[in-house]
mmCIF file of C-alpha atoms in Angstrom:
data_model
loop_
_atom_site.group_PDB
_atom_site.id
_atom_site.type_symbol
_atom_site.label_atom_id
_atom_site.label_comp_id
_atom_site.label_asym_id
_atom_site.label_seq_id
_atom_site.Cartn_x
_atom_site.Cartn_y
_atom_site.Cartn_z
ATOM 1 C CA UNK A 1 -6.356 -2.127 -60.729
ATOM 2 C CA UNK A 2 -5.734 0.894 -58.534
ATOM 3 C CA UNK A 3 -2.494 1.606 -56.609
ATOM 4 C CA UNK A 4 -3.820 0.701 -53.430
ATOM 5 C CA UNK A 5 -5.132 -2.695 -54.533
ATOM 6 C CA UNK A 6 -1.792 -3.475 -55.651
ATOM 7 C CA UNK A 7 -0.164 -2.503 -52.477
ATOM 8 C CA UNK A 8 -2.288 -4.696 -50.647
ATOM 9 C CA UNK A 9 -1.718 -7.626 -52.888
ATOM 10 C CA UNK A 10 2.039 -6.911 -52.777
ATOM 11 C CA UNK A 11 1.621 -6.812 -48.681
ATOM 12 C CA UNK A 12 0.364 -10.686 -48.900
ATOM 13 C CA UNK A 13 2.976 -11.674 -51.263
ATOM 14 C CA UNK A 14 5.881 -9.971 -49.125
ATOM 15 C CA UNK A 15 7.026 -13.098 -47.190
ATOM 16 C CA UNK A 16 8.265 -15.493 -50.258
ATOM 17 C CA UNK A 17 9.548 -14.651 -53.383
ATOM 18 C CA UNK A 18 7.375 -14.082 -56.487
ATOM 19 C CA UNK A 19 5.970 -17.055 -58.554
ATOM 20 C CA UNK A 20 7.313 -17.999 -61.698
ATOM 21 C CA UNK A 21 4.087 -18.293 -63.284
ATOM 22 C CA UNK A 22 3.136 -17.099 -66.855
ATOM 23 C CA UNK A 23 -0.439 -15.940 -66.127
ATOM 24 C CA UNK A 24 0.592 -14.044 -62.843
ATOM 25 C CA UNK A 25 -1.423 -10.861 -64.217
ATOM 26 C CA UNK A 26 -4.868 -12.901 -64.483
ATOM 27 C CA UNK A 27 -3.728 -14.030 -60.755
ATOM 28 C CA UNK A 28 -3.225 -10.645 -59.689
ATOM 29 C CA UNK A 29 -6.575 -9.368 -61.167
ATOM 30 C CA UNK A 30 -8.592 -12.395 -59.339
ATOM 31 C CA UNK A 31 -6.890 -11.425 -55.930
ATOM 32 C CA UNK A 32 -8.171 -7.540 -56.353
ATOM 33 C CA UNK A 33 -11.432 -8.936 -57.136
ATOM 34 C CA UNK A 34 -11.630 -11.417 -53.905
ATOM 35 C CA UNK A 35 -10.351 -8.362 -52.005
ATOM 36 C CA UNK A 36 -13.176 -5.982 -53.516
ATOM 37 C CA UNK A 37 -15.430 -8.801 -52.575
ATOM 38 C CA UNK A 38 -14.510 -8.847 -48.875
ATOM 39 C CA UNK A 39 -14.871 -5.351 -48.644
ATOM 40 C CA UNK A 40 -18.439 -4.806 -49.804
ATOM 41 C CA UNK A 41 -19.283 -8.017 -47.849
ATOM 42 C CA UNK A 42 -17.816 -6.157 -44.647
ATOM 43 C CA UNK A 43 -19.467 -2.753 -45.192
ATOM 44 C CA UNK A 44 -22.842 -4.585 -45.738
ATOM 45 C CA UNK A 45 -22.438 -6.205 -42.356
ATOM 46 C CA UNK A 46 -21.672 -3.017 -40.602
ATOM 47 C CA UNK A 47 -24.538 -1.427 -42.080
ATOM 48 C CA UNK A 48 -26.923 -4.286 -40.648
ATOM 49 C CA UNK A 49 -25.269 -3.925 -37.325
ATOM 50 C CA UNK A 50 -26.025 -0.125 -37.373
ATOM 51 C CA UNK A 51 -29.727 -0.534 -38.453
ATOM 52 C CA UNK A 52 -30.320 -3.244 -35.895
ATOM 53 C CA UNK A 53 -28.681 -1.060 -32.852
ATOM 54 C CA UNK A 54 -31.015 1.880 -34.234
ATOM 55 C CA UNK A 55 -34.010 -0.573 -34.191
ATOM 56 C CA UNK A 56 -33.083 -1.388 -30.691
ATOM 57 C CA UNK A 57 -33.069 2.411 -29.438
ATOM 58 C CA UNK A 58 -36.248 3.142 -31.496
ATOM 59 C CA UNK A 59 -38.033 -0.073 -29.787
ATOM 60 C CA UNK A 60 -36.987 1.161 -25.885
ATOM 61 C CA UNK A 61 -38.786 4.270 -26.735
ATOM 62 C CA UNK A 62 -42.238 2.627 -27.788
ATOM 63 C CA UNK A 63 -44.635 1.538 -25.123
ATOM 64 C CA UNK A 64 -44.108 -1.760 -23.983
ATOM 65 C CA UNK A 65 -40.883 -1.750 -25.622
ATOM 66 C CA UNK A 66 -37.377 -2.853 -23.771
ATOM 67 C CA UNK A 67 -36.509 -0.077 -21.450
ATOM 68 C CA UNK A 68 -32.733 0.310 -20.566
ATOM 69 C CA UNK A 69 -31.540 -0.348 -17.164
ATOM 70 C CA UNK A 70 -30.137 2.269 -15.034
ATOM 71 C CA UNK A 71 -28.193 1.264 -12.135
ATOM 72 C CA UNK A 72 -28.231 3.593 -9.163
ATOM 73 C CA UNK A 73 -25.841 5.457 -8.485
ATOM 74 C CA UNK A 74 -23.885 4.456 -5.480
ATOM 75 C CA UNK A 75 -20.370 4.608 -3.616
ATOM 76 C CA UNK A 76 -18.109 1.807 -4.332
ATOM 77 C CA UNK A 77 -17.848 1.078 -0.480
ATOM 78 C CA UNK A 78 -21.463 0.880 -0.221
ATOM 79 C CA UNK A 79 -21.466 -1.930 -2.756
ATOM 80 C CA UNK A 80 -18.126 -3.944 -2.441
ATOM 81 C CA UNK A 81 -18.391 -7.206 -0.839
ATOM 82 C CA UNK A 82 -16.101 -8.588 1.727
ATOM 83 C CA UNK A 83 -12.792 -10.208 0.376
ATOM 84 C CA UNK A 84 -11.738 -13.186 2.068
ATOM 85 C CA UNK A 85 -7.987 -13.155 3.368
ATOM 86 C CA UNK A 86 -5.842 -16.496 2.607
ATOM 87 C CA UNK A 87 -6.378 -19.453 5.064
ATOM 88 C CA UNK A 88 -2.483 -19.762 5.070
ATOM 89 C CA UNK A 89 0.432 -17.649 4.033
ATOM 90 C CA UNK A 90 4.071 -17.345 4.132
ATOM 91 C CA UNK A 91 5.713 -13.872 4.945
ATOM 92 C CA UNK A 92 9.019 -13.012 3.273
ATOM 93 C CA UNK A 93 11.310 -13.899 6.224
ATOM 94 C CA UNK A 94 9.710 -17.379 6.192
ATOM 95 C CA UNK A 95 7.105 -16.900 8.906
ATOM 96 C CA UNK A 96 4.237 -18.935 8.426
ATOM 97 C CA UNK A 97 0.517 -17.680 8.986
ATOM 98 C CA UNK A 98 -2.708 -19.717 9.622
ATOM 99 C CA UNK A 99 -5.826 -18.044 9.724
ATOM 100 C CA UNK A 100 -8.067 -18.628 12.867
ATOM 101 C CA UNK A 101 -11.198 -16.173 12.376
ATOM 102 C CA UNK A 102 -12.440 -14.025 9.939
ATOM 103 C CA UNK A 103 -14.534 -10.677 10.165
ATOM 104 C CA UNK A 104 -16.319 -7.742 8.181
ATOM 105 C CA UNK A 105 -16.982 -4.120 9.267
ATOM 106 C CA UNK A 106 -18.044 -1.003 7.324
ATOM 107 C CA UNK A 107 -18.010 2.850 7.974
ATOM 108 C CA UNK A 108 -21.684 3.330 6.607
ATOM 109 C CA UNK A 109 -23.461 0.259 8.343
ATOM 110 C CA UNK A 110 -22.277 -2.580 10.325
ATOM 111 C CA UNK A 111 -19.559 -0.771 12.246
ATOM 112 C CA UNK A 112 -19.000 -3.328 14.920
ATOM 113 C CA UNK A 113 -18.248 -6.640 15.293
ATOM 114 C CA UNK A 114 -16.306 -9.467 17.440
ATOM 115 C CA UNK A 115 -14.957 -12.836 16.855
ATOM 116 C CA UNK A 116 -13.675 -15.433 19.594
ATOM 117 C CA UNK A 117 -10.416 -17.187 18.975
ATOM 118 C CA UNK A 118 -8.362 -19.776 20.633
ATOM 119 C CA UNK A 119 -5.193 -18.782 22.028
ATOM 120 C CA UNK A 120 -2.382 -21.461 21.777
ATOM 121 C CA UNK A 121 0.704 -19.299 22.607
ATOM 122 C CA UNK A 122 1.798 -18.846 19.295
ATOM 123 C CA UNK A 123 2.115 -14.784 18.300
ATOM 124 C CA UNK A 124 -1.129 -13.374 16.860
ATOM 125 C CA UNK A 125 -1.817 -11.010 14.064
ATOM 126 C CA UNK A 126 -4.690 -8.932 12.554
ATOM 127 C CA UNK A 127 -4.577 -8.692 8.719
ATOM 128 C CA UNK A 128 -6.945 -6.130 6.814
ATOM 129 C CA UNK A 129 -7.763 -5.493 3.274
ATOM 130 C CA UNK A 130 -9.738 -2.050 2.811
ATOM 131 C CA UNK A 131 -12.187 -1.415 -0.228
ATOM 132 C CA UNK A 132 -12.794 2.409 -0.406
ATOM 133 C CA UNK A 133 -11.062 5.502 -0.509
ATOM 134 C CA UNK A 134 -7.749 6.881 1.475
ATOM 135 C CA UNK A 135 -8.785 8.395 4.580
ATOM 136 C CA UNK A 136 -11.687 5.970 5.982
ATOM 137 C CA UNK A 137 -11.560 5.426 9.425
ATOM 138 C CA UNK A 138 -9.381 2.250 10.179
ATOM 139 C CA UNK A 139 -11.161 -0.218 12.642
ATOM 140 C CA UNK A 140 -10.029 -0.262 16.247
ATOM 141 C CA UNK A 141 -8.930 -3.554 18.095
ATOM 142 C CA UNK A 142 -9.794 -4.244 21.468
ATOM 143 C CA UNK A 143 -9.263 -7.551 23.928
ATOM 144 C CA UNK A 144 -10.613 -7.429 26.928
ATOM 145 C CA UNK A 145 -7.646 -6.934 29.582
ATOM 146 C CA UNK A 146 -5.659 -4.893 26.929
ATOM 147 C CA UNK A 147 -5.206 -1.062 27.171
ATOM 148 C CA UNK A 148 -6.447 0.638 24.093
ATOM 149 C CA UNK A 149 -3.409 2.235 21.844
ATOM 150 C CA UNK A 150 -1.286 -1.017 22.841
ATOM 151 C CA UNK A 151 -0.280 -1.156 19.313
ATOM 152 C CA UNK A 152 0.113 0.231 16.002
ATOM 153 C CA UNK A 153 -3.253 0.542 13.983
ATOM 154 C CA UNK A 154 -3.781 0.159 10.373
ATOM 155 C CA UNK A 155 -3.164 3.061 7.665
ATOM 156 C CA UNK A 156 -6.174 4.717 6.656
ATOM 157 C CA UNK A 157 -7.603 2.250 3.938
ATOM 158 C CA UNK A 158 -4.365 1.082 2.601
ATOM 159 C CA UNK A 159 -3.882 -0.148 -0.942
ATOM 160 C CA UNK A 160 -2.784 -3.686 -0.092
ATOM 161 C CA UNK A 161 -3.160 -5.961 2.891
ATOM 162 C CA UNK A 162 -1.696 -4.718 6.002
ATOM 163 C CA UNK A 163 -0.724 -6.625 9.546
ATOM 164 C CA UNK A 164 -0.843 -5.453 13.018
ATOM 165 C CA UNK A 165 0.097 -7.368 16.380
ATOM 166 C CA UNK A 166 -2.704 -8.873 18.139
ATOM 167 C CA UNK A 167 -1.622 -8.351 22.092
ATOM 168 C CA UNK A 168 -3.765 -10.768 24.447
ATOM 169 C CA UNK A 169 -3.416 -11.356 28.355
ATOM 170 C CA UNK A 170 -1.146 -13.567 29.652
ATOM 171 C CA UNK A 171 -2.705 -17.252 30.335
ATOM 172 C CA UNK A 172 -5.962 -16.382 28.519
ATOM 173 C CA UNK A 173 -7.426 -19.764 26.565
ATOM 174 C CA UNK A 174 -9.623 -17.671 24.537
ATOM 175 C CA UNK A 175 -10.464 -14.064 23.973
ATOM 176 C CA UNK A 176 -12.773 -12.027 22.172
ATOM 177 C CA UNK A 177 -11.463 -9.610 19.939
ATOM 178 C CA UNK A 178 -13.830 -6.565 18.662
ATOM 179 C CA UNK A 179 -13.340 -4.359 15.697
ATOM 180 C CA UNK A 180 -14.914 -1.236 15.565
ATOM 181 C CA UNK A 181 -15.117 1.575 13.066
ATOM 182 C CA UNK A 182 -17.770 3.708 14.922
ATOM 183 C CA UNK A 183 -16.806 7.567 14.660
ATOM 184 C CA UNK A 184 -16.196 8.806 18.219
ATOM 185 C CA UNK A 185 -16.449 12.459 19.213
ATOM 186 C CA UNK A 186 -16.217 15.157 16.505
ATOM 187 C CA UNK A 187 -13.809 17.519 14.712
ATOM 188 C CA UNK A 188 -13.617 20.395 12.271
ATOM 189 C CA UNK A 189 -11.251 21.907 9.869
ATOM 190 C CA UNK A 190 -10.892 25.571 8.712
ATOM 191 C CA UNK A 191 -9.777 26.134 4.882
ATOM 192 C CA UNK A 192 -7.977 29.368 6.302
ATOM 193 C CA UNK A 193 -7.868 31.545 9.312
ATOM 194 C CA UNK A 194 -11.418 32.887 10.076
ATOM 195 C CA UNK A 195 -13.274 30.332 8.063
ATOM 196 C CA UNK A 196 -16.012 28.214 9.338
ATOM 197 C CA UNK A 197 -15.065 25.097 10.775
ATOM 198 C CA UNK A 198 -16.542 22.284 8.903
ATOM 199 C CA UNK A 199 -16.950 18.831 9.878
ATOM 200 C CA UNK A 200 -15.723 16.562 6.834
ATOM 201 C CA UNK A 201 -17.759 13.929 5.799
ATOM 202 C CA UNK A 202 -16.896 10.364 6.793
ATOM 203 C CA UNK A 203 -15.220 8.141 4.258
ATOM 204 C CA UNK A 204 -17.170 4.959 3.253
ATOM 205 C CA UNK A 205 -15.187 1.925 3.379
ATOM 206 C CA UNK A 206 -15.445 -2.103 3.724
ATOM 207 C CA UNK A 207 -12.458 -3.449 5.931
ATOM 208 C CA UNK A 208 -11.778 -7.476 5.551
ATOM 209 C CA UNK A 209 -10.446 -8.748 8.777
ATOM 210 C CA UNK A 210 -8.752 -11.909 9.990
ATOM 211 C CA UNK A 211 -6.766 -13.024 12.776
ATOM 212 C CA UNK A 212 -3.654 -15.184 12.372
ATOM 213 C CA UNK A 213 -1.320 -17.034 14.562
ATOM 214 C CA UNK A 214 2.073 -17.126 13.287
ATOM 215 C CA UNK A 215 5.096 -19.609 13.548
ATOM 216 C CA UNK A 216 8.538 -17.651 13.322
ATOM 217 C CA UNK A 217 11.394 -18.868 10.632
ATOM 218 C CA UNK A 218 13.526 -21.567 12.462
ATOM 219 C CA UNK A 219 16.365 -19.185 11.984
ATOM 220 C CA UNK A 220 16.667 -15.178 11.956
ATOM 221 C CA UNK A 221 16.404 -13.746 8.229
ATOM 222 C CA UNK A 222 18.994 -10.618 7.889
ATOM 223 C CA UNK A 223 16.873 -7.616 6.707
ATOM 224 C CA UNK A 224 17.744 -5.698 3.764
ATOM 225 C CA UNK A 225 20.338 -2.948 3.942
ATOM 226 C CA UNK A 226 19.116 0.540 4.483
ATOM 227 C CA UNK A 227 19.359 3.144 2.477
ATOM 228 C CA UNK A 228 21.731 6.406 3.650
ATOM 229 C CA UNK A 229 19.983 9.346 4.952
ATOM 230 C CA UNK A 230 19.786 12.418 2.597
ATOM 231 C CA UNK A 231 22.149 15.056 2.953
ATOM 232 C CA UNK A 232 19.218 17.512 2.471
ATOM 233 C CA UNK A 233 15.548 17.569 3.575
ATOM 234 C CA UNK A 234 13.584 20.312 2.881
ATOM 235 C CA UNK A 235 14.696 23.218 4.912
ATOM 236 C CA UNK A 236 16.999 20.776 6.768
ATOM 237 C CA UNK A 237 20.490 19.523 6.555
ATOM 238 C CA UNK A 238 21.973 16.206 7.914
ATOM 239 C CA UNK A 239 24.145 16.900 11.217
ATOM 240 C CA UNK A 240 24.589 13.315 12.348
ATOM 241 C CA UNK A 241 23.429 9.778 11.804
ATOM 242 C CA UNK A 242 24.224 6.603 13.374
ATOM 243 C CA UNK A 243 25.359 3.395 11.640
ATOM 244 C CA UNK A 244 22.642 0.336 10.924
ATOM 245 C CA UNK A 245 21.849 -1.203 14.001
ATOM 246 C CA UNK A 246 20.033 -4.766 14.634
ATOM 247 C CA UNK A 247 17.125 -5.131 16.679
ATOM 248 C CA UNK A 248 16.664 -6.988 19.242
ATOM 249 C CA UNK A 249 20.502 -7.222 19.584
ATOM 250 C CA UNK A 250 20.996 -3.190 19.383
ATOM 251 C CA UNK A 251 18.547 -1.481 21.592
ATOM 252 C CA UNK A 252 20.231 2.023 21.784
ATOM 253 C CA UNK A 253 21.905 4.730 19.717
ATOM 254 C CA UNK A 254 23.620 7.870 20.080
ATOM 255 C CA UNK A 255 24.279 11.005 17.890
ATOM 256 C CA UNK A 256 26.274 14.024 19.327
ATOM 257 C CA UNK A 257 25.678 17.056 17.634
ATOM 258 C CA UNK A 258 26.407 21.040 18.533
ATOM 259 C CA UNK A 259 23.682 23.487 19.416
ATOM 260 C CA UNK A 260 23.648 26.399 17.887
ATOM 261 C CA UNK A 261 20.348 28.016 18.271
ATOM 262 C CA UNK A 262 18.805 26.337 15.242
ATOM 263 C CA UNK A 263 16.086 23.675 15.151
ATOM 264 C CA UNK A 264 17.086 20.166 15.043
ATOM 265 C CA UNK A 265 14.987 17.192 14.362
ATOM 266 C CA UNK A 266 15.465 13.434 14.566
ATOM 267 C CA UNK A 267 14.419 10.646 11.700
ATOM 268 C CA UNK A 268 14.497 7.149 11.967
ATOM 269 C CA UNK A 269 14.680 4.168 9.477
ATOM 270 C CA UNK A 270 13.665 0.432 9.379
ATOM 271 C CA UNK A 271 14.107 -2.697 7.383
ATOM 272 C CA UNK A 272 12.089 -5.944 7.732
ATOM 273 C CA UNK A 273 8.812 -7.331 7.854
ATOM 274 C CA UNK A 274 8.361 -5.908 11.339
ATOM 275 C CA UNK A 275 9.647 -2.491 10.589
ATOM 276 C CA UNK A 276 6.169 -0.556 11.177
ATOM 277 C CA UNK A 277 5.968 -2.196 14.771
ATOM 278 C CA UNK A 278 9.227 -0.437 15.790
ATOM 279 C CA UNK A 279 9.382 2.412 18.013
ATOM 280 C CA UNK A 280 11.764 4.779 19.692
ATOM 281 C CA UNK A 281 11.850 7.166 22.377
ATOM 282 C CA UNK A 282 14.826 9.995 22.281
ATOM 283 C CA UNK A 283 16.258 12.142 25.074
ATOM 284 C CA UNK A 284 18.472 15.202 24.549
ATOM 285 C CA UNK A 285 20.787 16.538 27.472
ATOM 286 C CA UNK A 286 19.058 19.362 29.094
ATOM 287 C CA UNK A 287 16.362 19.375 26.486
ATOM 288 C CA UNK A 288 13.471 17.610 24.937
ATOM 289 C CA UNK A 289 12.366 13.996 25.544
ATOM 290 C CA UNK A 290 9.391 12.091 23.352
ATOM 291 C CA UNK A 291 8.646 9.656 20.862
ATOM 292 C CA UNK A 292 9.169 8.954 17.400
ATOM 293 C CA UNK A 293 8.275 6.218 15.118
ATOM 294 C CA UNK A 294 10.204 4.267 12.152
ATOM 295 C CA UNK A 295 9.915 5.013 8.432
ATOM 296 C CA UNK A 296 10.372 2.734 5.830
ATOM 297 C CA UNK A 297 12.034 3.551 2.210
ATOM 298 C CA UNK A 298 12.867 1.295 -0.494
ATOM 299 C CA UNK A 299 11.725 3.760 -3.346
ATOM 300 C CA UNK A 300 10.440 6.917 -4.492
ATOM 301 C CA UNK A 301 10.881 10.373 -2.350
ATOM 302 C CA UNK A 302 12.028 10.078 1.319
ATOM 303 C CA UNK A 303 9.217 9.509 3.417
ATOM 304 C CA UNK A 304 9.840 12.709 5.920
ATOM 305 C CA UNK A 305 8.344 12.566 9.236
ATOM 306 C CA UNK A 306 10.683 15.184 11.258
ATOM 307 C CA UNK A 307 10.360 15.124 14.830
ATOM 308 C CA UNK A 308 11.466 18.596 15.985
ATOM 309 C CA UNK A 309 13.736 18.687 18.935
ATOM 310 C CA UNK A 310 15.200 21.799 21.314
ATOM 311 C CA UNK A 311 18.698 21.636 21.820
ATOM 312 C CA UNK A 312 20.368 23.792 24.078
ATOM 313 C CA UNK A 313 22.814 26.333 22.323
ATOM 314 C CA UNK A 314 26.584 26.956 22.767
ATOM 315 C CA UNK A 315 27.581 23.262 23.598
ATOM 316 C CA UNK A 316 27.935 19.549 22.219
ATOM 317 C CA UNK A 317 24.845 17.638 23.306
ATOM 318 C CA UNK A 318 23.880 13.972 22.937
ATOM 319 C CA UNK A 319 20.793 12.635 21.518
ATOM 320 C CA UNK A 320 20.105 9.398 23.066
ATOM 321 C CA UNK A 321 17.482 6.797 21.462
ATOM 322 C CA UNK A 322 16.082 3.266 22.772
ATOM 323 C CA UNK A 323 14.226 0.825 20.470
ATOM 324 C CA UNK A 324 10.881 -0.866 21.052
ATOM 325 C CA UNK A 325 8.783 -2.950 19.321
ATOM 326 C CA UNK A 326 5.032 -3.878 19.549
ATOM 327 C CA UNK A 327 4.240 -7.545 19.769
ATOM 328 C CA UNK A 328 6.246 -10.804 19.261
ATOM 329 C CA UNK A 329 9.501 -10.397 17.027
ATOM 330 C CA UNK A 330 11.081 -14.236 17.790
ATOM 331 C CA UNK A 331 13.584 -14.718 14.748
ATOM 332 C CA UNK A 332 12.346 -11.571 12.970
ATOM 333 C CA UNK A 333 15.076 -8.806 13.244
ATOM 334 C CA UNK A 334 14.581 -5.289 12.066
ATOM 335 C CA UNK A 335 17.384 -3.252 10.507
ATOM 336 C CA UNK A 336 17.169 0.477 11.875
ATOM 337 C CA UNK A 337 19.037 3.662 12.170
ATOM 338 C CA UNK A 338 18.472 7.317 13.481
ATOM 339 C CA UNK A 339 19.539 10.854 12.190
ATOM 340 C CA UNK A 340 19.627 14.330 13.556
ATOM 341 C CA UNK A 341 19.006 17.081 10.924
ATOM 342 C CA UNK A 342 19.750 20.741 11.914
ATOM 343 C CA UNK A 343 17.438 23.563 10.273
ATOM 344 C CA UNK A 344 18.839 25.459 7.700
ATOM 345 C CA UNK A 345 19.207 28.936 8.254
#
């Protein structure tokens, strides 16, 4: 009996005390023989399996033999089936969603489709799931009687389901909604100054879409608190910030800063199920005017999207921000705040 045999036997017996049996040595020898037989049988089985596999490989090379199947190399998006979005679901704030219609568009085939839906007076959203690579063209959503760009668009092939508001003409009994991924116009990029301008290949994707109507919660649900703005962002330092505000009760905020010739920038943060739908216009006394969107920051690095400002030098000025939202927001408040940063010298 080898040392390894003895160790294996001891491991099997390690769960309990050794038996008080006079012929213990004979029992050990029998157990060792059984272990050896199991090893021999396992080795034989492995040899047979290898022989069968080798035979199959040879057969595939003989005339009339089985030929292995080689699937054609295709992109994932070209073969990905459309995914069905749920008939009903409930958002985190208690809003109930009911599906009215579904559609599918691709960036490499059927690029345009339409659905007709009833309008009951409840708010409407469009949900999307994307199978493809980040950067794929998001479908444009159009409704007769509504201007293009009247609401936010989907991210370029997001990882999870996204929702955007669907705006329809007042008083309509039904509307036709069109989804379109057709690329219009052309654009090119240069790897470096003086390099040729190259038009990138389109990113392929399959978009699964659904139109929902939703019923807001009976009472407003307070959004989670916002994280504090970082004291420094890359080459910027915090010059001033507002306290948390609640939309729709709070529609404006101001921050007073002193201009010293350095560039300044504005950042906004939001929290709540409708955070992505918030937008802001800013105005500086004697300086810039413009718009800024709202970031969400729950974990990871700060989602910096600085909008730079021109602030008059040598005096204190007030930056005024006015808030707004795309689509309906009944009983669905959004918490928001703004900050002004100064470029470090």
